[in-house]
Coordinates of C-alpha atoms in Angstrom, one line a residue:
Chain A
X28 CA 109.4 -72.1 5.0
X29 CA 112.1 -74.7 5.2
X30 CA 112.5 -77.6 3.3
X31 CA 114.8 -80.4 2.8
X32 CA 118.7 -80.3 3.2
X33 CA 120.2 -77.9 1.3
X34 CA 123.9 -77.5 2.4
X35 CA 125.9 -80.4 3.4
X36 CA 130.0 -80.2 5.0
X37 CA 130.6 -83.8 5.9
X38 CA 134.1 -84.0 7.7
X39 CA 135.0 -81.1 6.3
X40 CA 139.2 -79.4 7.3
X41 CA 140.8 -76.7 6.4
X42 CA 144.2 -75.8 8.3
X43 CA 146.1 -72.5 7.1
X44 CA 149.7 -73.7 8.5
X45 CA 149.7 -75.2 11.5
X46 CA 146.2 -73.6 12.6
X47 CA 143.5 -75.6 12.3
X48 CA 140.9 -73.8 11.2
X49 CA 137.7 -76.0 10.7
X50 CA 138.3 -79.4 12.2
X51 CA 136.3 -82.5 10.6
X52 CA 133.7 -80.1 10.7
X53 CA 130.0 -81.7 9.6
X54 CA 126.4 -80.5 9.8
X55 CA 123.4 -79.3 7.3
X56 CA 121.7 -76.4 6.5
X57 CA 117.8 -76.5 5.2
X58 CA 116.5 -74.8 2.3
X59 CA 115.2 -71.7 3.5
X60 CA 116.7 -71.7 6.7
X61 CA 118.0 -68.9 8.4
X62 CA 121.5 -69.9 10.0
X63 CA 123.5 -67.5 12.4
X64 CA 127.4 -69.0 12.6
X65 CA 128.5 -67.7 16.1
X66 CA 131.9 -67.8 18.1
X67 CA 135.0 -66.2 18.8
X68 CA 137.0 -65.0 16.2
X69 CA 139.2 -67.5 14.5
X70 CA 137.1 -70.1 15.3
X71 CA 136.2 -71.2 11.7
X72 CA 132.7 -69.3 11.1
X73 CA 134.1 -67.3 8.0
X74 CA 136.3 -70.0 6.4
X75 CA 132.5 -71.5 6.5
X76 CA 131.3 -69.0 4.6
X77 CA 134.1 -68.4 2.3
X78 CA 134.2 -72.2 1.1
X79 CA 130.2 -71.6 0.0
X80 CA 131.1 -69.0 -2.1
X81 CA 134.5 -71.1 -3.5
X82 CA 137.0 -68.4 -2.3
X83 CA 138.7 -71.4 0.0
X84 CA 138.7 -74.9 -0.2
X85 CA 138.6 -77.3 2.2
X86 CA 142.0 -79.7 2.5
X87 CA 139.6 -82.8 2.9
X88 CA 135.5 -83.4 3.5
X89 CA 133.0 -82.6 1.1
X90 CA 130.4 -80.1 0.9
X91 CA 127.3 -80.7 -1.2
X92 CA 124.7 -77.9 -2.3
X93 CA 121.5 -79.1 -3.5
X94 CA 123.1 -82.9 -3.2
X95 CA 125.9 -81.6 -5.9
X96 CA 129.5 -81.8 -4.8
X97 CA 131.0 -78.1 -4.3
X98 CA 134.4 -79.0 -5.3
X99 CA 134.0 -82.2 -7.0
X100 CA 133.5 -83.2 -10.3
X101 CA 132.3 -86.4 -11.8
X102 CA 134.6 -87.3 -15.2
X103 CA 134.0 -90.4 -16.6
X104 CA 133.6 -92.7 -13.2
X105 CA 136.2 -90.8 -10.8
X106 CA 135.2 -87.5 -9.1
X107 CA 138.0 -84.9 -9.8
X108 CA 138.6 -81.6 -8.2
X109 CA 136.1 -79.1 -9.8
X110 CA 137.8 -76.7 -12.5
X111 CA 135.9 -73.4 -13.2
X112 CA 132.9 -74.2 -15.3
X113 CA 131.5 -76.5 -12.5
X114 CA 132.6 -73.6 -10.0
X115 CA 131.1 -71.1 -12.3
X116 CA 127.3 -73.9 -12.5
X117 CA 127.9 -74.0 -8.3
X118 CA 128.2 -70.5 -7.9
X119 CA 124.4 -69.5 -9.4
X120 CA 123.2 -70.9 -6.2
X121 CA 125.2 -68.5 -4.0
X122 CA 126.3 -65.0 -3.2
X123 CA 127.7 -63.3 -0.5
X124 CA 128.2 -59.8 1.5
X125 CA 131.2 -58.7 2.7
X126 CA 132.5 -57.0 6.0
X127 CA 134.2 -54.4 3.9
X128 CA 131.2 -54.4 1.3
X129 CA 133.6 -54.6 -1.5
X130 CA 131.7 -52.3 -3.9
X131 CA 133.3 -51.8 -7.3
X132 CA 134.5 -48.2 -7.1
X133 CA 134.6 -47.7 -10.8
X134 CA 131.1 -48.0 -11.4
X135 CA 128.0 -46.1 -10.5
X136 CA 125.6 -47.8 -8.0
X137 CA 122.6 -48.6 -10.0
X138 CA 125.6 -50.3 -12.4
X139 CA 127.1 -51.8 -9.4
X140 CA 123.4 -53.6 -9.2
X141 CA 123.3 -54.4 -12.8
X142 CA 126.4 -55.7 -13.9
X143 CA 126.0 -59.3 -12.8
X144 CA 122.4 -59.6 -13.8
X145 CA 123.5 -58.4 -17.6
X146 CA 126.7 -60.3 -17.8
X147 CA 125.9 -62.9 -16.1
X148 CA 122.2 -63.4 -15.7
X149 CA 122.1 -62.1 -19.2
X150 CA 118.5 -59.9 -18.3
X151 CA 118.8 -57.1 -20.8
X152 CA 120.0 -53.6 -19.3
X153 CA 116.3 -52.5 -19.0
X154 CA 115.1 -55.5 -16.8
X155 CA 118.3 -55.3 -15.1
X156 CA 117.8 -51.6 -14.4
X157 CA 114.1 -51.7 -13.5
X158 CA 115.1 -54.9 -10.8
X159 CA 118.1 -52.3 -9.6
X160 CA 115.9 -49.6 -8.8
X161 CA 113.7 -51.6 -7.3
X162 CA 116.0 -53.5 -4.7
X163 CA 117.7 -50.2 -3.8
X164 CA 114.2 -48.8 -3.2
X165 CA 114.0 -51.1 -0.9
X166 CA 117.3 -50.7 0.8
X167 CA 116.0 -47.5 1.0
X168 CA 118.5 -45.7 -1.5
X169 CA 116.6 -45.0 -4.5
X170 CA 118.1 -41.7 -4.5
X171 CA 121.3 -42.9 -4.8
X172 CA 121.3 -44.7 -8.2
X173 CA 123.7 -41.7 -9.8
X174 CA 126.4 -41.7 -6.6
X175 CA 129.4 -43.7 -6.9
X176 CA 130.3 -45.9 -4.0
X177 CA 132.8 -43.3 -2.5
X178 CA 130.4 -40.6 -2.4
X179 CA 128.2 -42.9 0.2
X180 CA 128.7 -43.5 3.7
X181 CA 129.8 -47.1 4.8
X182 CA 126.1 -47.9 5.7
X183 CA 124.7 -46.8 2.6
X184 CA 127.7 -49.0 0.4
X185 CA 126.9 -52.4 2.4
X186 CA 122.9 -51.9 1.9
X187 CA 124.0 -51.0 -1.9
X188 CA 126.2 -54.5 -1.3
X189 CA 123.3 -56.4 0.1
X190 CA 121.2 -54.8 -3.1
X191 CA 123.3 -56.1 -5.3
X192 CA 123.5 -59.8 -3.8
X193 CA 119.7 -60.0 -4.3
X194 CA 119.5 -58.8 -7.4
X195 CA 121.5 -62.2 -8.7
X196 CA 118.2 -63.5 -6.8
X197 CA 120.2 -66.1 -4.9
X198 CA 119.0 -69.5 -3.2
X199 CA 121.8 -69.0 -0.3
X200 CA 122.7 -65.4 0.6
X201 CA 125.8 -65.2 2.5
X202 CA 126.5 -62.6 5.0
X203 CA 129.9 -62.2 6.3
X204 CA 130.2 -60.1 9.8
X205 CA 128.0 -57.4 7.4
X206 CA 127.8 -54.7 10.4
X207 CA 131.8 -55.1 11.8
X208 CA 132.8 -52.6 10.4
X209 CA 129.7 -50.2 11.0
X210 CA 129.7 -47.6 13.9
X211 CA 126.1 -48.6 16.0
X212 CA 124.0 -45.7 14.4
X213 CA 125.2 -47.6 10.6
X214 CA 125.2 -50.8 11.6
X215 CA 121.5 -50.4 13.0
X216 CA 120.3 -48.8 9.6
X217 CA 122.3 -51.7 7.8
X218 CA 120.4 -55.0 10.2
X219 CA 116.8 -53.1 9.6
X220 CA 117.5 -53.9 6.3
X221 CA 118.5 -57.5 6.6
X222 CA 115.4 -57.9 8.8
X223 CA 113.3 -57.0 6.0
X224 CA 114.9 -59.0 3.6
X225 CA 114.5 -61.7 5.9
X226 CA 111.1 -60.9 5.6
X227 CA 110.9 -60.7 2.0
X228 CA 113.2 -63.4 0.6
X229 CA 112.5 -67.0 0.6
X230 CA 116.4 -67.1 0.5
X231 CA 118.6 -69.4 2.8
X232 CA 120.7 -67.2 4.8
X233 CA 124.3 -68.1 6.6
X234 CA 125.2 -65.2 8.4
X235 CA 128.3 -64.4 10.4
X236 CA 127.5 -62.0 13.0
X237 CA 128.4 -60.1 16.7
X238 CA 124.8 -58.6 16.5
X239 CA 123.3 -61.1 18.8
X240 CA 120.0 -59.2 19.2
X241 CA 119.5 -59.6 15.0
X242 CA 120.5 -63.0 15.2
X243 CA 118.1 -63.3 17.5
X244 CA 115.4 -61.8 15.5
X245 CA 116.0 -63.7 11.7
X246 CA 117.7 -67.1 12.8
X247 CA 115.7 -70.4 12.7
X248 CA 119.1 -71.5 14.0
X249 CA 122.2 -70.5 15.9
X250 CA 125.6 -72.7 15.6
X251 CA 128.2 -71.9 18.5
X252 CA 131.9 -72.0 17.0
X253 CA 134.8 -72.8 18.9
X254 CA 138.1 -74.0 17.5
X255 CA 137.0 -75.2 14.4
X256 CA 134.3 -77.4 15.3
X257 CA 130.3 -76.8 16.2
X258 CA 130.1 -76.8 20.3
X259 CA 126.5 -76.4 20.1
X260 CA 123.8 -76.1 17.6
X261 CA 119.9 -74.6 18.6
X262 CA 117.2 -72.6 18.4
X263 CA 118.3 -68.6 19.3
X264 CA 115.7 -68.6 22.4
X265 CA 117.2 -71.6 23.5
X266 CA 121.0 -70.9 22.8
X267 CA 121.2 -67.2 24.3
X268 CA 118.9 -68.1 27.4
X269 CA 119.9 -71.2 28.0
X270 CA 123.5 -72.5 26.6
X271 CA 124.2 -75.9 27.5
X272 CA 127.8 -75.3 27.2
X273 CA 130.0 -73.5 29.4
X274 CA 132.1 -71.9 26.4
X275 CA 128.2 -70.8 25.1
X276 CA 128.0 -69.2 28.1
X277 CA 131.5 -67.5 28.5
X278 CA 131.2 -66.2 24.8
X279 CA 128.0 -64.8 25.4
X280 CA 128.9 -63.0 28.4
X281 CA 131.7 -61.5 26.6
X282 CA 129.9 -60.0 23.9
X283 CA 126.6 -59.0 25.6
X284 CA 129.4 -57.1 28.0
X285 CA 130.9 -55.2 24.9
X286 CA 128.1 -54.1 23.4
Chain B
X6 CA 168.8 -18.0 -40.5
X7 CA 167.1 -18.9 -44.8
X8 CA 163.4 -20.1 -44.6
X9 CA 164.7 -23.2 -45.5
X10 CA 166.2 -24.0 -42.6
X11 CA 163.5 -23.5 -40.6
X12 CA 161.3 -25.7 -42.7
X13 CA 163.9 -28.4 -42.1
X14 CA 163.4 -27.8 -38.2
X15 CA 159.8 -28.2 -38.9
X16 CA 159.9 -31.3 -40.4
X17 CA 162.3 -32.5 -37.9
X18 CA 159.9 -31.9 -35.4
X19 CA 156.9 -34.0 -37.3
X20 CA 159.2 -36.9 -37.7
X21 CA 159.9 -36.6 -33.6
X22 CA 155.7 -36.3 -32.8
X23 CA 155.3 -39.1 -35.2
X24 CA 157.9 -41.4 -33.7
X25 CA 155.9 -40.6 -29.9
X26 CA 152.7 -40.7 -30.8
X27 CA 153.1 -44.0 -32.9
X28 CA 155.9 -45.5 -30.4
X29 CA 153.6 -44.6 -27.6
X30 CA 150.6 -46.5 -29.3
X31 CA 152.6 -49.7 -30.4
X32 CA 154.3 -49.6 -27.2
X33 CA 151.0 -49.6 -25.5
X34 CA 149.8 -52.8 -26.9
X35 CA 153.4 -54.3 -26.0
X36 CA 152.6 -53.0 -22.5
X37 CA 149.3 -54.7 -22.0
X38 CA 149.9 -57.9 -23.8
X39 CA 153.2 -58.4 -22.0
X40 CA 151.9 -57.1 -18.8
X41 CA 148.6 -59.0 -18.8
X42 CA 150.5 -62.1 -20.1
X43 CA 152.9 -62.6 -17.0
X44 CA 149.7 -63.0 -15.2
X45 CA 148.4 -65.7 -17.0
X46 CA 147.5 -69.3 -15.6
X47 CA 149.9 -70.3 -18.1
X48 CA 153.7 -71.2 -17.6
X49 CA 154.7 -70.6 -21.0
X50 CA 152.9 -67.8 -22.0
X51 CA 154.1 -66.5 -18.6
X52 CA 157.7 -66.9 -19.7
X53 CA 157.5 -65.3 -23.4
X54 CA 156.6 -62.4 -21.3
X55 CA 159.0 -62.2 -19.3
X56 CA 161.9 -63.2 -21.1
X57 CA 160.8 -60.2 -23.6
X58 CA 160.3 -57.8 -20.8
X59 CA 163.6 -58.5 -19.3
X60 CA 165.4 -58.7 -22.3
X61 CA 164.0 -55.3 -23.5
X62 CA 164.6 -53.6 -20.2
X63 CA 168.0 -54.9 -20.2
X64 CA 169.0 -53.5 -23.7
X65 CA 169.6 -50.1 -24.6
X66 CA 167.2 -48.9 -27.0
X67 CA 170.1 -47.8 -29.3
X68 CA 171.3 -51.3 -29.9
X69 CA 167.9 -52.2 -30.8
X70 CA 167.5 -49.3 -33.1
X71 CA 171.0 -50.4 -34.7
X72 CA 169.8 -53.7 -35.0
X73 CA 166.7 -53.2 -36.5
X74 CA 168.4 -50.5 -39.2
X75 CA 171.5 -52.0 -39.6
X76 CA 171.6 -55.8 -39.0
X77 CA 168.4 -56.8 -39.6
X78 CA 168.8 -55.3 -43.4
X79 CA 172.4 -57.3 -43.7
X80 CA 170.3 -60.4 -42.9
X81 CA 167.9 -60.1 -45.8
X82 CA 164.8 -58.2 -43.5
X83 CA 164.7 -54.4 -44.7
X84 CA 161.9 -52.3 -42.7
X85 CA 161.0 -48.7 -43.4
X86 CA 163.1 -46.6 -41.4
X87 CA 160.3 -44.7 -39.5
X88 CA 158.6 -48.3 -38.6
X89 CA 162.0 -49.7 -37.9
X90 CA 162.7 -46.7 -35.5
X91 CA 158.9 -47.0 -34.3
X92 CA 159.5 -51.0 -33.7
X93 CA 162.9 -50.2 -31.6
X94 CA 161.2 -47.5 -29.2
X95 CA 158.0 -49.0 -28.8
X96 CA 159.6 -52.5 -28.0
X97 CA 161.6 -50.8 -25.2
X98 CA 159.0 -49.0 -23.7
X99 CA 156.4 -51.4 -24.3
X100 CA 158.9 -53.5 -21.6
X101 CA 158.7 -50.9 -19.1
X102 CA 155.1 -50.5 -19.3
X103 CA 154.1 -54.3 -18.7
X104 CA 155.8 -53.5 -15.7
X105 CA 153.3 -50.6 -15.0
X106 CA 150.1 -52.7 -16.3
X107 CA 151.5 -55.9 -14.1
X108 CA 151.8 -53.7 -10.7
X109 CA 148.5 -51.8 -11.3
X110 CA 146.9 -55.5 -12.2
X111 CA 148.3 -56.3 -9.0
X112 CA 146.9 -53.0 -6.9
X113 CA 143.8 -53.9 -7.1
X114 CA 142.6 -55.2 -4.2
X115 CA 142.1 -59.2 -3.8
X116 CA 138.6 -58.2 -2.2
X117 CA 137.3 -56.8 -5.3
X118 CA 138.2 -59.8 -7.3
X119 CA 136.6 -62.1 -4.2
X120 CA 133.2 -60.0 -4.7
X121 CA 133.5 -60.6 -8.7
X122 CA 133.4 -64.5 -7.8
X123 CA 131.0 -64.0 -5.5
X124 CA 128.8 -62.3 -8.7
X125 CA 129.5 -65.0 -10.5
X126 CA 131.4 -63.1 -13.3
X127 CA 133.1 -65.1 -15.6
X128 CA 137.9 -64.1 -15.0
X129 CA 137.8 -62.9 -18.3
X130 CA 134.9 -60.3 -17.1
X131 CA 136.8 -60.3 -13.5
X132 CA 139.5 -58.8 -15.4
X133 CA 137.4 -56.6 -17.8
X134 CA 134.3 -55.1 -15.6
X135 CA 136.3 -54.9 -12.7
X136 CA 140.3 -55.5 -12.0
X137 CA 141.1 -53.4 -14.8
X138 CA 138.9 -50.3 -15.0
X139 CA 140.4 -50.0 -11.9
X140 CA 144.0 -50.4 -12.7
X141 CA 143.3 -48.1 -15.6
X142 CA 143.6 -45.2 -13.1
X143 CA 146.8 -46.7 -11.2
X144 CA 148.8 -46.8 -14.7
X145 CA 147.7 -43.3 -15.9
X146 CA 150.9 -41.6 -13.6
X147 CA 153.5 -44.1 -14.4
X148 CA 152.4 -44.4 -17.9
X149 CA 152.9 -40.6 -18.1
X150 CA 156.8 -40.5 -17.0
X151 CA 157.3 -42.9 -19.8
X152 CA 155.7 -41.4 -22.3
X153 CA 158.3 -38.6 -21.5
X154 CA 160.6 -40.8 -21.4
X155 CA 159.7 -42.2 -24.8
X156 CA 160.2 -38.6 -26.5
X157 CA 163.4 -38.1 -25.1
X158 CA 164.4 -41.2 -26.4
X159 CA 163.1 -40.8 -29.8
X160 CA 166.0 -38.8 -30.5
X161 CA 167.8 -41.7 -30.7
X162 CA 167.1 -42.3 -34.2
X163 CA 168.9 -39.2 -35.4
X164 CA 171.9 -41.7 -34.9
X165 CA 170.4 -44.3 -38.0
X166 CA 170.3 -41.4 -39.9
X167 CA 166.4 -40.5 -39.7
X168 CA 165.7 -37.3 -39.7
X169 CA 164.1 -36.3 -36.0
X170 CA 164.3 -32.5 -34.9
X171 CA 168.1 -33.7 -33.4
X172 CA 168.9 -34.8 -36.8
X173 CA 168.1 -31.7 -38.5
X174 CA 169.3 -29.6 -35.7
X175 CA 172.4 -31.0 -36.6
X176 CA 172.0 -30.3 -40.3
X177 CA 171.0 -26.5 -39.4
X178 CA 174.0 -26.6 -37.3
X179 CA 176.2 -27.4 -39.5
X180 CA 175.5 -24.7 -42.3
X181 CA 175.0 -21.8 -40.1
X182 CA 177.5 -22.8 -37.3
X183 CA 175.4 -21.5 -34.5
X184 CA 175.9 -24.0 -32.4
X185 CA 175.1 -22.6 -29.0
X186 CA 172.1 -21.2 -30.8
X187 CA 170.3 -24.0 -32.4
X188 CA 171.1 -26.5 -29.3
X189 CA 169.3 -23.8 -27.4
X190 CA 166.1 -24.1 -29.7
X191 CA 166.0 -28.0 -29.4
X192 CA 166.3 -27.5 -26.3
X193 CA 163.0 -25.7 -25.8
X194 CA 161.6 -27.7 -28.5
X195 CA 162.0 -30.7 -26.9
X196 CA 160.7 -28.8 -23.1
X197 CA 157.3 -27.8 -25.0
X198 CA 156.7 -31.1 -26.1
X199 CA 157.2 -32.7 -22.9
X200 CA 155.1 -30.0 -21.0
X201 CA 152.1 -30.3 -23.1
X202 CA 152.4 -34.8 -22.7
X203 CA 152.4 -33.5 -19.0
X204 CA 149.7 -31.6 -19.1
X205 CA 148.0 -34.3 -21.4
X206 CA 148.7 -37.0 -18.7
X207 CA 147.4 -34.9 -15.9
X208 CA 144.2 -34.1 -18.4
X209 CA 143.9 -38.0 -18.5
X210 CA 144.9 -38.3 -14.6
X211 CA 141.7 -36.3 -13.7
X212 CA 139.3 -38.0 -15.9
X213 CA 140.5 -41.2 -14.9
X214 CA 140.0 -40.5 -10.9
X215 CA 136.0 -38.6 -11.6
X216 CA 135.6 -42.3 -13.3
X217 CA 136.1 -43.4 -9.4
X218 CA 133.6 -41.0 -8.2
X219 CA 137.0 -39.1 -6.8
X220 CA 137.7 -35.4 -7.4
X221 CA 142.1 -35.3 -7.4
X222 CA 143.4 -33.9 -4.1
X223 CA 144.9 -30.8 -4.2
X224 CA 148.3 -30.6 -4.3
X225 CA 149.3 -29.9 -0.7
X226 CA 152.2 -27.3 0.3
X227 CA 154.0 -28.6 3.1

């Protein structure tokens, strides 16, 4: 199921002020590989996230996907910062789902699931509408093509949200704390779905997440966050039932206590 | 008061619709291409903008009314008075609405245009499919007031001599010398109009927010 690197940050920084937020920050993700970014928050997993889909950019380091330079060019023989038709040639690889879902409140669901693949795809409204149904049949909303994204509950929006993500049939899908904002009951409905997908998809998938028992479930891989940098990087049985470090550990405690 | 008179009223009163409805459309376009343009990448389209939107704010529509009647014509440039009247209110209020469309732009929340990226759109369909749709709804209130606005300003041009409902309430004032009287009638006039732009707006505001999926709250007695 996974292949060869994918995903490449090598020495990669961002600070916002004078918080540093990722901190010459380097590792790889495989194609195919299912990634879960742990840590406390403000400890860089996010920014991570955000620089895949081009919403930050790093202050220095590069990141490569599929051995192309995110936010580098080539022109003539100097690599410049990328303007927005390479961003626009990046971005087909990616797509992401957000902790507020982010649905676009002035269309329809089934159009909320069809407007990328027309415009930007460019499948005709048919193919794009048949693929719709289909993906939110299988997040289990095919009634729900007519509603409009106020009419649904916050579950029902982000499984709409992770609907839509797929149908741009994505190499990396992106998921940002997807279940933060969820009450249990929601959030529960919203991971069975992400399990399945998991299932499904042969998609890469970074996700950002407090639900350790998911990550658990889908990862190949869990990286531990802590002030900007990876502390530790492993398998999930190893890295929840046997952390190596002692901020692992202390983290760990912390959430398994909350929830 | 003679048939004739009231005919004069009449006609008045097509010259005032005519100046709002065509003000309000060519001040519309002013609106969205001024608005839209002071949030462009570029500097000096960004500037044009706003030098015309705070140059029109900052002049009283009259003066732009006397220039376009009066000095334009002494400088070799003669419009047709309705368009020249037209011209002057639509150029104000266009400045006032790129106002609206720049804050309603604005409203729309950063997250909706992050989730556009993350799509893949194109800014051009950021702007179209998604940021503006929903600013759509945000301007309907605003754009209302001026619309009002607009008509009460159109009566402006009775002052370059064209011949709104003021105008010829003036006319029928002066040969019947009911003065009371006819103010009175423009009075109302002038109220009906603006009450059914009102209730147009509010027509508008509710189709606008069932395009969100929302039903309008109910006005709430405190």
């Amino acid at each position: 199921m996974t292949g060869e690197r994918f995903i490449s940050f090598d020495g990669v920084s961002k600070h916002f002020g004078s918080t540093t937020v990722l901190d010459d920050l380097s590792f790889d993700i495989r194609a195919g590989e299912r990634v879960t970014l742990i840590g406390p928050s403000g400890s860089g997993k996010t920014t991570i996230l955000r620089m895949l889909m081009t919403l930050t950019r790093p202050d220095s380091g590069t990141i490569t996907v599929d051995g192309v330079p995110l936010f580098h060019e080539r022109r003539g023989d100097a690599l410049v910062p990328a303007g927005e038709a390479h961003l626009r040639r990046m971005r087909r690889h990616t797509t992401m789902v957000f902790q507020q879902y982010n649905l676009f409140p002035n269309m329809r669901v089934l159009r909320n699931v069809t407007e990328a693949p027309v415009h930007v795809l460019g499948l005709s409204r048919d193919e794009a509408e048949g693929r719709g149904r289909e993906l939110l049949e299988l997040v289990g909303l095919g009634d729900k093509v007519d509603a409009y994204p106020s009419q649904l509950s916050g579950g029902q929006q982000q499984r709409v949200a992770i609907a839509r993500a797929l149908a741009m049939r994505p190499d990396v899908l992106l998921l940002d704390e997807v279940t933060s904002a969820l009450d249990p009951e929601l959030a529960a409905e919203v991971l069975d779905v992400l399990r399945d997908v998991a299932r499904t998809f042969d998609v890469t998938m970074l996700c950002v997440t407090h639900a350790m028992r998911f990550a658990r479930d889908v990862s190949d891989r869990v990286l531990m966050f802590n002030e900007g940098r990876i502390i530790e990087s492993a398998p999930p049985e190893q890295l929840f039932d046997a952390p190596e470090q002692v901020r692992t550990k202390e983290f760990l405690r912390s959430v398994i206590d909350e929830t | 008061m003679s048939t004739g008179l009231w005919l004069l009223l009449f006609d008045g009163l097509l010259v005032t619709l005519q100046l709002t409805v065509f003000g309000a459309a060519l001040g519309l376009v002013f609106a969205f291409a001024a608005g839209l343009a002071r949030l462009s990448g570029r500097r000096v389209v960004r500037g044009i903008a706003f030098a015309y939107t705070e140059g029109f704010r900052g002049l009283p529509a009259l003066v732009v009314l006397f220039w376009l009647v009066f000095a334009l014509p002494a400088l070799g440039l003669q419009l047709e008075p309705l368009f020249a009247g037209v011209l002057a209110l639509a150029l104000n209020i266009g400045a006032y609405g790129a106002e609206v469309v720049r804050g309603a732009v604005l409203s729309v929340p950063a997250a909706q245009l992050e989730a556009a990226v993350a799509l893949n759109f194109t800014p051009w369909q950021r702007m179209r499919l998604v940021v503006l749709p929903q600013a759509l709804v945000a301007m309907v209130p605003p754009m209302g007031n001026l619309l009002v606005e607009l008509l009460k300003a159109t009566a402006l041009v009775s002052l370059v001599y064209l011949q709104d409902l003021t105008f010829q309430g003036q006319i029928v004032r002066a040969a019947t010398g009911e003065t009371a009287a006819v103010f009175a009638g423009l009075l109302v006039g002038y109220g009906v109009i603006a009450l059914a732009l009102t209730r147009l707006v509010r027509l508008v505001e509710r189709r606008a927010a069932a395009g969100l999926g929302r039903t309008p709250a109910r006005e709430v007695t405190r």
